[in-house]
């Protein structure tokens, strides 16, 4: 064997691959699980509040999402992807948005829409144009509107606060009807709503954790909230007797969970600075527009979908690469 | 290995480290049996004969070359040619490998010494093209692109590599005379030495401006030096020499100085050796010494499935065998334990944006990588700034999906380069500038 042959032969079986030879150890699994951990305070709060039915919905939703993902892995004969935690995360977020009494078939259908239609049909993780969970909720809302009538759904509960879905009350009866809700109460979850969507403080803490750890893009959360605040503020100034104030809008409905957990979904949101700001602010403003002058009770879901839709266009606004002229 | 820090919000910062004030003494490597010299060749050319054949005696400093080509290599030892074969390296680069058995006595080829009285560019071209540190002689002699500024880099581009820092600390005199000679023979009037921030020195006047780069990787990369120190941006389609700038390592400048002051062509290469536990040593070995000899002298053992890398952790090249020789541009050898080798995955990009936040060239990597995975290289270059990449490897380092992005980028550039050569066959004359 000549030296050159020895140099090319693999007789020592060294590993040959390409630079860089380091990796920082980050992974999709880590990301998914940390987002789930961050969601935990809000989810646990919901479980304490709504008891067994909430546990049932959360557990069933997570299991269904994993099941759909697994089924799709088998159908498409791809390697198993449930280990990355993304399906479980989808299931968890879905459960957080729905009432504790959601019937089992709606959970099954919703997670099917999220995992199969929202994610897999688009080509799997990273290729989804819309946030799968948001898409699923939107489709359920359109198909079975009553499922999301929280007042109706949670009729049998009697907790120690006003048993009204705040933004529904606002929509139907105007700002006077919501005077009993103080910001502190809302923040501490003294309102009805989705299993994991009412405990404002918990969601904010989870969100801050994710921002600090770098698992979500703070630019999106912040501009989303600013968008809601600014739009609501302007409406409120314009006619305080018809439109609620900005704090109310931020602490009710899906605003907080939308800002920290939904709008920030990786694949369907932009990554460049200016697009992130426009995307976040756009979703925030749209949310309030839909709530205040649109037909729907809450605007977060549709606002995010619309911004998902324009995201590819937005993300074309990007800084010039080094050395690029003109 | 650098791990993602708990706080993911601020951009990760990879730091270049300075050498300790008390210099480590480099280990002198004694070559055990033979050295292998790699002469870059074009496999398509067949009508060529090498200036030596198996069994020939070779002197230290002797030129080995193909009869119809300007390219050559310089023998780093005295001995007998034991084998001549062809060798294919990374990205299909092809070489002729000449192995030489070392003899007990050393005899120095005296041709070069005859020319050392009055240093000239021609002499440098004819003898110093493969000195330690890899003098970019082809850039210096190109009459169409005159070089006005020479940047001598005293900081190694890659992390954990200290070769050039060591040369500056230990042999500033050779660099100083190298600078004088380079100025003289090239006519470049602006010479800049670039040092890592915080590097203490008392050079006095060495005929060059001294500048420092930040300690955050990849500040020592030529593109960023160009941008931050020279205040100029290289358009993506252009090269440094188009702008009249030539980069060289401190080691190359020192080699020029040593060559003309001693009358001998330098053949000993300084190398940073990064061990499995990421401790670092310095070694000095003749060009052509097999990696194996260096590792055994330093007491580093290799196991199956370990990784042998020429260069540093961010930009090096893994090699198949510890027979691989040290080359004029080998700044470091890195050994990675099989247990520490990160995996790549077959996951697609999830659009997390981490690569974009860290890319010093502001490339839309999450879009680029989709096209590269699909093999759409031309679109990648047109729409997503492929050619702006300064090849730092940070994107792959942080990729959540563990996509070998950097490898895709290099492959794409390589393939596009091949395509453009295929389109213009006339330019394909054999590598060296006429
Ligand atoms: S290697 Fe990656 S991070 Fe570095 S410049 Fe190129 S694209 Fe950007
Ligand atoms: S780091 Fe990897 S997964 Fe994240 S955007 Fe970049 S290429 Fe995609």
PDB file of N, CA, C and O and ligand atoms in Angstrom, chain B residues 359-361 363 365 389-395 406 409, ligand 1:
ATOM      1  N   UNK B 359     -25.160  34.693  12.225  1.00  0.00           N
ATOM      2  CA  UNK B 359     -24.367  34.803  10.995  1.00  0.00           C
ATOM      3  C   UNK B 359     -23.743  36.194  10.860  1.00  0.00           C
ATOM      4  O   UNK B 359     -24.454  37.187  10.801  1.00  0.00           O
ATOM      5  N   UNK B 360     -22.419  36.280  10.789  1.00  0.00           N
ATOM      6  CA  UNK B 360     -21.793  37.591  10.674  1.00  0.00           C
ATOM      7  C   UNK B 360     -22.004  38.216   9.296  1.00  0.00           C
ATOM      8  O   UNK B 360     -21.765  39.398   9.115  1.00  0.00           O
ATOM      9  N   UNK B 361     -22.444  37.420   8.334  1.00  0.00           N
ATOM     10  CA  UNK B 361     -22.605  37.945   6.982  1.00  0.00           C
ATOM     11  C   UNK B 361     -24.057  38.291   6.665  1.00  0.00           C
ATOM     12  O   UNK B 361     -24.373  38.666   5.535  1.00  0.00           O
ATOM     13  N   UNK B 363     -26.740  36.451   6.266  1.00  0.00           N
ATOM     14  CA  UNK B 363     -27.308  35.657   5.184  1.00  0.00           C
ATOM     15  C   UNK B 363     -28.624  35.045   5.644  1.00  0.00           C
ATOM     16  O   UNK B 363     -28.730  34.598   6.779  1.00  0.00           O
ATOM     17  N   UNK B 365     -30.131  32.360   6.101  1.00  0.00           N
ATOM     18  CA  UNK B 365     -29.746  30.948   6.028  1.00  0.00           C
ATOM     19  C   UNK B 365     -30.941  30.008   5.995  1.00  0.00           C
ATOM     20  O   UNK B 365     -30.928  28.999   5.286  1.00  0.00           O
ATOM     21  N   UNK B 389     -21.222  34.394   2.063  1.00  0.00           N
ATOM     22  CA  UNK B 389     -20.803  33.590   3.211  1.00  0.00           C
ATOM     23  C   UNK B 389     -19.300  33.702   3.406  1.00  0.00           C
ATOM     24  O   UNK B 389     -18.526  33.552   2.475  1.00  0.00           O
ATOM     25  N   UNK B 390     -18.877  33.987   4.628  1.00  0.00           N
ATOM     26  CA  UNK B 390     -17.452  34.112   4.896  1.00  0.00           C
ATOM     27  C   UNK B 390     -16.886  32.832   5.508  1.00  0.00           C
ATOM     28  O   UNK B 390     -15.788  32.817   6.034  1.00  0.00           O
ATOM     29  N   UNK B 391     -17.664  31.777   5.486  1.00  0.00           N
ATOM     30  CA  UNK B 391     -17.202  30.437   5.869  1.00  0.00           C
ATOM     31  C   UNK B 391     -16.681  30.363   7.304  1.00  0.00           C
ATOM     32  O   UNK B 391     -15.567  29.940   7.560  1.00  0.00           O
ATOM     33  N   UNK B 392     -17.541  30.761   8.216  1.00  0.00           N
ATOM     34  CA  UNK B 392     -17.128  30.707   9.616  1.00  0.00           C
ATOM     35  C   UNK B 392     -17.678  29.469  10.310  1.00  0.00           C
ATOM     36  O   UNK B 392     -17.175  29.059  11.346  1.00  0.00           O
ATOM     37  N   UNK B 393     -18.732  28.884   9.790  1.00  0.00           N
ATOM     38  CA  UNK B 393     -19.265  27.650  10.375  1.00  0.00           C
ATOM     39  C   UNK B 393     -20.202  27.855  11.554  1.00  0.00           C
ATOM     40  O   UNK B 393     -20.700  26.891  12.123  1.00  0.00           O
ATOM     41  N   UNK B 394     -20.454  29.110  11.929  1.00  0.00           N
ATOM     42  CA  UNK B 394     -21.288  29.344  13.106  1.00  0.00           C
ATOM     43  C   UNK B 394     -22.711  28.829  12.925  1.00  0.00           C
ATOM     44  O   UNK B 394     -23.337  28.356  13.862  1.00  0.00           O
ATOM     45  N   UNK B 395     -23.215  28.915  11.701  1.00  0.00           N
ATOM     46  CA  UNK B 395     -24.589  28.477  11.466  1.00  0.00           C
ATOM     47  C   UNK B 395     -24.760  27.004  11.818  1.00  0.00           C
ATOM     48  O   UNK B 395     -25.713  26.625  12.490  1.00  0.00           O
ATOM     49  N   UNK B 406     -23.037  24.458   6.821  1.00  0.00           N
ATOM     50  CA  UNK B 406     -21.756  24.953   6.324  1.00  0.00           C
ATOM     51  C   UNK B 406     -21.226  24.028   5.226  1.00  0.00           C
ATOM     52  O   UNK B 406     -20.698  24.481   4.214  1.00  0.00           O
ATOM     53  N   UNK B 409     -23.039  24.705   2.115  1.00  0.00           N
ATOM     54  CA  UNK B 409     -22.599  25.950   1.490  1.00  0.00           C
ATOM     55  C   UNK B 409     -21.303  25.721   0.714  1.00  0.00           C
ATOM     56  O   UNK B 409     -21.161  26.140  -0.439  1.00  0.00           O
TER      57      UNK B 409
HETATM   58  S1  LIG C   1     -20.699  29.863   7.552  1.00  0.00           S
HETATM   59 FE1  LIG C   1     -22.838  30.190   8.089  1.00  0.00          FE
HETATM   60  S2  LIG C   1     -22.800  31.692   9.747  1.00  0.00           S
HETATM   61 FE2  LIG C   1     -20.797  31.773   8.749  1.00  0.00          FE
HETATM   62  S3  LIG C   1     -20.992  33.375   7.197  1.00  0.00           S
HETATM   63 FE3  LIG C   1     -21.487  31.460   6.185  1.00  0.00          FE
HETATM   64  S4  LIG C   1     -23.701  31.316   6.353  1.00  0.00           S
HETATM   65 FE4  LIG C   1     -23.058  32.843   7.835  1.00  0.00          FE
END
